[in-house]
Tab-separated table of C-alpha atoms in Angstrom:
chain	number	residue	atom	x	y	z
A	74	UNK	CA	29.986	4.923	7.041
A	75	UNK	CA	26.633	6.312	9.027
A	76	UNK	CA	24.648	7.266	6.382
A	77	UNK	CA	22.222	9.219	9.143
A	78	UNK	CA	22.593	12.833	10.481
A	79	UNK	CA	19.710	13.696	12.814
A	80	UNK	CA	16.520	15.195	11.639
A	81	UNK	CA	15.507	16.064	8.446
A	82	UNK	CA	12.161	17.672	9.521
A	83	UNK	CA	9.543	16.897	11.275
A	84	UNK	CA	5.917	17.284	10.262
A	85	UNK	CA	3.137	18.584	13.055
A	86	UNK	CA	0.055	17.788	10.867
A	87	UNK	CA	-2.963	20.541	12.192
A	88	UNK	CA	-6.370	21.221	11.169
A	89	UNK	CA	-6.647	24.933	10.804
A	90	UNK	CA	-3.495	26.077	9.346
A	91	UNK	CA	-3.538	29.740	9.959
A	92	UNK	CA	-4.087	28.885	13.586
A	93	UNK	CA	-1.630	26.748	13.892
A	94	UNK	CA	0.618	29.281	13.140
A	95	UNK	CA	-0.357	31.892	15.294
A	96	UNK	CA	0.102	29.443	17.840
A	97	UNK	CA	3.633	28.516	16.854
A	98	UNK	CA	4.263	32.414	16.527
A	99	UNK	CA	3.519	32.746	19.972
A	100	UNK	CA	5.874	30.173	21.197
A	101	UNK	CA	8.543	32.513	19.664
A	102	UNK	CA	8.857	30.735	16.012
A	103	UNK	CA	9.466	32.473	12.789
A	104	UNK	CA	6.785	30.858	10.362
A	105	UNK	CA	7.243	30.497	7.059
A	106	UNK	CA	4.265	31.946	4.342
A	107	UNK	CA	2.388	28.755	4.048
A	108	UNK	CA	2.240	27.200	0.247
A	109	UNK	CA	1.329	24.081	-1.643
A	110	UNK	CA	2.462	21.918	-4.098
A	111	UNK	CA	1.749	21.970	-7.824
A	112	UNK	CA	2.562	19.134	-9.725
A	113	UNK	CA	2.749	18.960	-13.309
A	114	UNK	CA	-0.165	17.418	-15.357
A	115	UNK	CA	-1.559	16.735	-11.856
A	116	UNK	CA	-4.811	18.294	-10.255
A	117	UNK	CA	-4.477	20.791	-7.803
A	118	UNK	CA	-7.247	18.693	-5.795
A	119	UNK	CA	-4.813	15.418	-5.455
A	120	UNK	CA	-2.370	17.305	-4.352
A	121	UNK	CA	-4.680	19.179	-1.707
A	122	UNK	CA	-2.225	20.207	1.578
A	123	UNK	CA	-1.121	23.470	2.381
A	124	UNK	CA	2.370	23.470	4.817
A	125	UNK	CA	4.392	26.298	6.259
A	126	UNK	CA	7.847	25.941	7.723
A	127	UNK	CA	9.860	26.401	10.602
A	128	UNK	CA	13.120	26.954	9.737
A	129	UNK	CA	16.613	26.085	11.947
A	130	UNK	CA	20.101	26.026	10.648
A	131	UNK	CA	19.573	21.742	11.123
A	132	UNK	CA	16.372	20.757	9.841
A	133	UNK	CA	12.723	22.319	10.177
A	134	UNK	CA	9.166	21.625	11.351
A	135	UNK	CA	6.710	21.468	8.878
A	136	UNK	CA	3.101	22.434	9.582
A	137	UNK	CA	0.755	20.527	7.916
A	138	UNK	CA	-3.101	20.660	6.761
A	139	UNK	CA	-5.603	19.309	4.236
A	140	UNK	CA	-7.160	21.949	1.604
A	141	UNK	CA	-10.743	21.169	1.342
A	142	UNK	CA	-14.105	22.082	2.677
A	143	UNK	CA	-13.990	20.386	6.157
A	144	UNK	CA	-10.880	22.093	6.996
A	145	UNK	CA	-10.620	26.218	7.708
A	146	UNK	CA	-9.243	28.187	4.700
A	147	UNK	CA	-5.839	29.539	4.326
A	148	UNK	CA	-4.138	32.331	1.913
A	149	UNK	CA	-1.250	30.029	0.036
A	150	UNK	CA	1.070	30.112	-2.614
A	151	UNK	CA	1.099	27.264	-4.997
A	152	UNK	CA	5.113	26.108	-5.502
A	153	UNK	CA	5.992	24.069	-8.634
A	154	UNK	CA	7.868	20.954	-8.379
A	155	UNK	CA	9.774	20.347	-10.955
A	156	UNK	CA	10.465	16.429	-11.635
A	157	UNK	CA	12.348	14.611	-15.088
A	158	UNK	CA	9.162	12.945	-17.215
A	159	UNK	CA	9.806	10.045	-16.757
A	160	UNK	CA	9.655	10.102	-12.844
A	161	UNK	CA	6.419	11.847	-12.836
A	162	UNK	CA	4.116	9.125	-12.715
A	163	UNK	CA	6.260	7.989	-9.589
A	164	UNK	CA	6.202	11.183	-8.082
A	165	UNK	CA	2.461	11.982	-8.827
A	166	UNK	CA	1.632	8.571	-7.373
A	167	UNK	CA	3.472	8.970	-3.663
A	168	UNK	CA	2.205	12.659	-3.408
A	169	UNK	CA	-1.439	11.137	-3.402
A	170	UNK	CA	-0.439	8.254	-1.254
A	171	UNK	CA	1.087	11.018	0.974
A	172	UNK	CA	-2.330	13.039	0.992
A	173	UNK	CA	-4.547	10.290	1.638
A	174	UNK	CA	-2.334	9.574	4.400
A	175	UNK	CA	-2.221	12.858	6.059
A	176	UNK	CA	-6.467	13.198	5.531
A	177	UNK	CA	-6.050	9.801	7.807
A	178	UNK	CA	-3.527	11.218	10.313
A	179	UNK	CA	-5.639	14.009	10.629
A	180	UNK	CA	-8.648	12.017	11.439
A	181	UNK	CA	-6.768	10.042	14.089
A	182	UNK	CA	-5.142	13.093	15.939
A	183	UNK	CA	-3.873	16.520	15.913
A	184	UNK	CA	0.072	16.538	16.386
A	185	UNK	CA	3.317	15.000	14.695
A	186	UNK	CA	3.021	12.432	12.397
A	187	UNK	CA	6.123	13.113	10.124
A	188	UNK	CA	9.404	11.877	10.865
A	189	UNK	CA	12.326	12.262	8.364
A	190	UNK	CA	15.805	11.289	9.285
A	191	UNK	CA	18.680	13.405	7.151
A	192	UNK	CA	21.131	11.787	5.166
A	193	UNK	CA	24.354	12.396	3.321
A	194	UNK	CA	23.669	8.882	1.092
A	195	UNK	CA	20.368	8.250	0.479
A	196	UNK	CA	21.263	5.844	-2.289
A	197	UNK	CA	23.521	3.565	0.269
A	198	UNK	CA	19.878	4.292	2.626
A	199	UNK	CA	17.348	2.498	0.432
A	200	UNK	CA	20.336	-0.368	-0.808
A	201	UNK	CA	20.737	-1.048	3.011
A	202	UNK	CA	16.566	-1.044	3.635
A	203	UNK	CA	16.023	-3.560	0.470
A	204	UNK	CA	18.953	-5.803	2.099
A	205	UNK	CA	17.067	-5.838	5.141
A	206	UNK	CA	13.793	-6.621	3.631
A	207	UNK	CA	12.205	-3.007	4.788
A	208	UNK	CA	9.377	-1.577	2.164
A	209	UNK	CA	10.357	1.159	0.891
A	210	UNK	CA	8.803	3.494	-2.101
A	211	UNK	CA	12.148	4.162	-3.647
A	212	UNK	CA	13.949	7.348	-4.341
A	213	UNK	CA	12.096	10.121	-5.726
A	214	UNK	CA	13.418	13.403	-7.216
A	215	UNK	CA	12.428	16.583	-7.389
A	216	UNK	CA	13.250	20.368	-7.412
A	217	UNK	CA	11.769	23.067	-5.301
A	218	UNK	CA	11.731	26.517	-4.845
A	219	UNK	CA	14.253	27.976	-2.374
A	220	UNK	CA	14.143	31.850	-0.901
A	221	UNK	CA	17.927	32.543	-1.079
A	222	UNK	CA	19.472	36.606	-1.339
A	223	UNK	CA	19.495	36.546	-4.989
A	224	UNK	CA	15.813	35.355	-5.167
A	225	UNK	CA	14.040	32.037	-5.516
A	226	UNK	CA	16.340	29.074	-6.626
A	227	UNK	CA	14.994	25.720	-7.685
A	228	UNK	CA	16.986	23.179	-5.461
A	229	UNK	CA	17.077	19.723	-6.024
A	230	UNK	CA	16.052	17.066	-3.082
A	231	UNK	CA	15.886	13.855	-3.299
A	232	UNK	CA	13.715	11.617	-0.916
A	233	UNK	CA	12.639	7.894	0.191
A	234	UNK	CA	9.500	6.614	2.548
A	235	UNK	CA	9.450	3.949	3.967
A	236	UNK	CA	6.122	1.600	3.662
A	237	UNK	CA	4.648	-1.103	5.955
A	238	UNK	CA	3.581	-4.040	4.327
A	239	UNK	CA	-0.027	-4.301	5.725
A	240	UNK	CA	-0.739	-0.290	5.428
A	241	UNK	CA	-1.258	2.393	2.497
A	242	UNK	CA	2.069	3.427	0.017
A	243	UNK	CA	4.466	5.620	2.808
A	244	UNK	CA	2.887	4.737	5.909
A	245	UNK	CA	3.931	2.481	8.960
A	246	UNK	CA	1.844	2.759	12.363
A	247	UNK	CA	3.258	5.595	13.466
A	248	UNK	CA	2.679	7.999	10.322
A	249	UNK	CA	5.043	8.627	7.654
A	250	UNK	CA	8.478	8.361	8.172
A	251	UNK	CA	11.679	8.090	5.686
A	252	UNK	CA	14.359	9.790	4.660
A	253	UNK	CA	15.881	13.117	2.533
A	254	UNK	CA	18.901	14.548	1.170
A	255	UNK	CA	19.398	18.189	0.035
A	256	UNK	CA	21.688	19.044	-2.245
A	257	UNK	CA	24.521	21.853	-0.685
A	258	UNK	CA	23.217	24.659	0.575
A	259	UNK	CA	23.462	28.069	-2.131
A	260	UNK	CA	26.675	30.210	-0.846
A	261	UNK	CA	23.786	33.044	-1.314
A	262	UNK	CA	21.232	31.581	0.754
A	263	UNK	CA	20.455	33.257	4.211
A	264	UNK	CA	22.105	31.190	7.103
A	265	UNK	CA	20.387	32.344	10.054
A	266	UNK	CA	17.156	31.558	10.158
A	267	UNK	CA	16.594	33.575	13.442
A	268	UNK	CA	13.226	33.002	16.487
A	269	UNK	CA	12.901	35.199	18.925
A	270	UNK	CA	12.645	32.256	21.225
A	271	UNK	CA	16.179	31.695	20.492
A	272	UNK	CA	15.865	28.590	18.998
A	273	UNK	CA	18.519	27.067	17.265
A	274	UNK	CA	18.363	23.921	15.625
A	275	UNK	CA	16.175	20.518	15.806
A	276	UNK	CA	17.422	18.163	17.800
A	277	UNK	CA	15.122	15.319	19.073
A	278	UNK	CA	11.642	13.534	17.673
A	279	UNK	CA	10.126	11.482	20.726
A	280	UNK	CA	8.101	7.914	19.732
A	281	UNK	CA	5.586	6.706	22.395
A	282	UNK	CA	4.950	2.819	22.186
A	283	UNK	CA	3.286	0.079	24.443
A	284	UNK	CA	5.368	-1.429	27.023
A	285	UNK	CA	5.125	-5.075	24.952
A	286	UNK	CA	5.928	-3.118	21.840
A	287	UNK	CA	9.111	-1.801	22.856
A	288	UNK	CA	11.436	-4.708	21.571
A	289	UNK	CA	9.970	-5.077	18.346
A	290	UNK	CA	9.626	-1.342	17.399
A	291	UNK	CA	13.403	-0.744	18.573
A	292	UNK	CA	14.389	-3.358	16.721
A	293	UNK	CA	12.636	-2.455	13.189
A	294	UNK	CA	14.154	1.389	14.197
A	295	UNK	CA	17.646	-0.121	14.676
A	296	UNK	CA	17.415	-1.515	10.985
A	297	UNK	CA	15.791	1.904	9.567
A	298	UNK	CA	18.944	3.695	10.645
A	299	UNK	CA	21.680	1.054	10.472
A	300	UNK	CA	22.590	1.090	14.002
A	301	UNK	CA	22.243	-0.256	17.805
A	302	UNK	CA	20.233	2.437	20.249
A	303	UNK	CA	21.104	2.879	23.971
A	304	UNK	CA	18.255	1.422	25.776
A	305	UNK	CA	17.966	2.371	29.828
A	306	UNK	CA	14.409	0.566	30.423
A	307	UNK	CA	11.836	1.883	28.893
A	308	UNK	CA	13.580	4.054	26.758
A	309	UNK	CA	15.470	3.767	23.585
A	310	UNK	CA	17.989	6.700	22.147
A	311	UNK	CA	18.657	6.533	18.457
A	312	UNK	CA	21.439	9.493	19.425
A	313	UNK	CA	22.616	9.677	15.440
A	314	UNK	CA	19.223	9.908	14.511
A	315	UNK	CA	17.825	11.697	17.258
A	316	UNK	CA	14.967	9.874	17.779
A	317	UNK	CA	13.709	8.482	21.579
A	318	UNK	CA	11.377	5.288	21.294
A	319	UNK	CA	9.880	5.210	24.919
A	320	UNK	CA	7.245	3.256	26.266
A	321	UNK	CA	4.292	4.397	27.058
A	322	UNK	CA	5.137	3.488	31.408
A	323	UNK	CA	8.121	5.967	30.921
A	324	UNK	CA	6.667	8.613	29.110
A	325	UNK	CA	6.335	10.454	32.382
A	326	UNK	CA	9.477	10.459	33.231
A	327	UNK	CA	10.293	12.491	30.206
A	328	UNK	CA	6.958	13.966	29.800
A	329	UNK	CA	5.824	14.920	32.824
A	330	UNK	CA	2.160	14.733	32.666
A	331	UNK	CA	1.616	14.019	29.277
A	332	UNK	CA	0.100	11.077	27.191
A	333	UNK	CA	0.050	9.641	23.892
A	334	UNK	CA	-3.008	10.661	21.943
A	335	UNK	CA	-2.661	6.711	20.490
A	336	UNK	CA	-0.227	4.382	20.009
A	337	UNK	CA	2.347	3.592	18.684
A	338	UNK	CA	2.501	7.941	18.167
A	339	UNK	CA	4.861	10.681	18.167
A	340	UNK	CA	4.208	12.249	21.153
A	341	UNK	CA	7.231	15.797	21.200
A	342	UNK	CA	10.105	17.024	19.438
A	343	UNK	CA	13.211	18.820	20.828
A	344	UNK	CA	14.849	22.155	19.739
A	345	UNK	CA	18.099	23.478	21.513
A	346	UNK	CA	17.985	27.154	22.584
A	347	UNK	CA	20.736	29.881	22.927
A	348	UNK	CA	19.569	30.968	26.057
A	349	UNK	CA	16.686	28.946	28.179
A	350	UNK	CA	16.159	31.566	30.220
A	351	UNK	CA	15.122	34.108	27.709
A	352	UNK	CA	13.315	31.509	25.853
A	353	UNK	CA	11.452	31.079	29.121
A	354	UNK	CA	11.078	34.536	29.839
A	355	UNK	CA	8.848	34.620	26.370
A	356	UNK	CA	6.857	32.135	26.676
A	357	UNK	CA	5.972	32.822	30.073
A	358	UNK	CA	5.038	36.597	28.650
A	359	UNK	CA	2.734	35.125	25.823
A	360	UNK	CA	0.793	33.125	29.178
A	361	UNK	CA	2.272	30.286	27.257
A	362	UNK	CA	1.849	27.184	29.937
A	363	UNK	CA	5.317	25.800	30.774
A	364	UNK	CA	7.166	22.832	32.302
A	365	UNK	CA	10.416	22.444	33.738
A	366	UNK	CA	11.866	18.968	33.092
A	367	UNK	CA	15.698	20.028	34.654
A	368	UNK	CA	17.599	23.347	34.848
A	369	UNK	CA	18.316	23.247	31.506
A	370	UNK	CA	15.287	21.602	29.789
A	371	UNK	CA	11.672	22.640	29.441
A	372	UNK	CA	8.288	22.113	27.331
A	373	UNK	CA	5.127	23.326	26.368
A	374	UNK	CA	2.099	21.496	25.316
A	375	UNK	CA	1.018	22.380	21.604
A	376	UNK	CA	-1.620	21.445	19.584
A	377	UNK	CA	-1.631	17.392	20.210
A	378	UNK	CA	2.309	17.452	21.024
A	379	UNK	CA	4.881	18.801	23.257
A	380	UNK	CA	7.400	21.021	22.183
A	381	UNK	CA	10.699	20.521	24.466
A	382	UNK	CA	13.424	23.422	24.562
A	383	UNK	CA	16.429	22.592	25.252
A	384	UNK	CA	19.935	24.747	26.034
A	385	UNK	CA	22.178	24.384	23.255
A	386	UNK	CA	25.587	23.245	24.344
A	387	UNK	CA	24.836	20.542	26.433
A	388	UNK	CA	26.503	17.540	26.892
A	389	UNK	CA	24.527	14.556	25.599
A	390	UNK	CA	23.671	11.727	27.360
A	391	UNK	CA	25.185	8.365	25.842
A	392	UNK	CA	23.086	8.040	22.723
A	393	UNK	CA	21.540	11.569	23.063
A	394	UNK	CA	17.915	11.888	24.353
A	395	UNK	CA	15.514	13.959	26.084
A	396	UNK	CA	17.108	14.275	29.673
């Protein structure tokens, strides 16, 4: 059994969070009130990021920013997580990891950092990475506050991140990647999470490597997510995963004029559309710069990434992809 099914989220780390989305509110996204996380018997100050969401009916975006005094302000709510005793310490030591790590990706560049694959066995997940020798922080639990029609719920979550052995708690070169499983949705809980771009759901996170690197970093992706990727040159398609691993000669073919801000780095994510034409039609009314990749495919360039739209309904290619 494939313990992997697509994207979790993905995390677009920014420095100026009310900016950021303003910006995302103009490309026709429905944003989230941005909060924070309170831990108990933890300082408000170790825990310092702020993140608002971007909801589909698959997965999310998650905007991203430090709280302190080199980074602009932002009106938040503080959210509780709510964690057994004794898993606290646990917890309380991979949020700080996580902070000190997003400070850093900050620092190296504005865009996505955050990859998070979903599962339906995250148990099976971290058995499988331990087999293969892959670092991993183990599974942490926690609860947290869900708006649902009856009012906030506490929902449990339960999550993994995956560590390189030369870098910080929850990092590898890229940024932080791992993965998550929810627990079932609430019957009461809204179920369409509507954008008047017409977006739909999250479909595709988009890895830039060297050339040379290629090999190696397919290879340590194929053991992540238990399976074999279609490779056509450059490019590698995790399609249950939906991540692309392209190097950095090919990028242009996808990415028509873009370039990784480092390497290895995420460089775009996909999101399927109901109609491309009206999605299109917005962006081009907000001045929003755009670029057509096909008939049905196009992207915009947004704050250190590129944000592809793609029309839902499409055939895949063999191992899915950014056509």
């Amino acid at each position: 059994m494939n313990e992997v099914n697509g994207l979790h989220h993905v995390g677009h780390v920014v420095r100026d969070l009310g900016q950021a989305m303003e910006t995302y509110r103009r490309l026709g996204f429905t944003v989230a009130p941005p909060a924070y996380p309170v831990l108990p018997g933890v300082s408000e100050e170790a825990v310092a990021v702020a993140n608002a969401h971007v909801y589909f009916s698959d997965g999310f975006v998650e905007l991203v920013a430090v709280l302190d005094a080199n980074h602009p302000p932002v009106e938040a709510r503080p959210f509780p997580l709510r964690v057994p005793d004794d898993r606290l310490p646990g917890l309380a030591a991979a949020i700080r990891a996580t902070v000190e790590n997003i400070r850093s990706f900050a620092d190296r560049f504005e865009g996505v950092h955050i990859m998070i694959a979903d599962t339906s066995g995250i148990d099976g997940v971290a058995s499988r990475l331990t087999a293969s020798g892959v670092p991993h922080g183990g599974v942490h639990a926690i609860q947290r506050p869900v708006q649902t029609e009856a009012g906030t719920l506490m929902e449990p979550a339960r999550y993994l991140e995956i560590s390189a052995p030369d870098l910080p708690l929850g990092r590898v070169p890229e940024g932080r990647i791992g993965f998550a499983q929810n627990a079932t949705a609430p019957a009461d809980r809204p179920a369409d999470h509507s954008h008047p771009n017409g977006a739909i759901r999250l479909v595709e996170c988009v890895l830039c490597v060297d050339d040379a690197s290629l090999p190696e970093v397919t290879r340590r992706y194929g053991t992540y997510f238990g399976q074999e990727p279609a490779v056509a040159g450059q490019v590698a398609r995790f399609g249950r995963a939906g991540v692309t691993v392209v190097g950095a000669s090919a990028l242009g073919g996808l990415l028509p004029g873009e370039r990784a801000a480092g390497s290895p780095a995420f460089v775009a994510y996909g999101v399927s559309v109901r109609e491309l034409a009206a999605t299109e039609r917005l962006l081009r009314g907000n001045d929003v710069p755009v670029t057509r990749t096909g008939p049905d495919e196009l992207f915009v360039a947004a704050l250190g990434t590129a944000v592809v739209f793609r029309q839902e309904g499409l055939r895949r290619e063999r191992g899915g992809g950014l056509r």
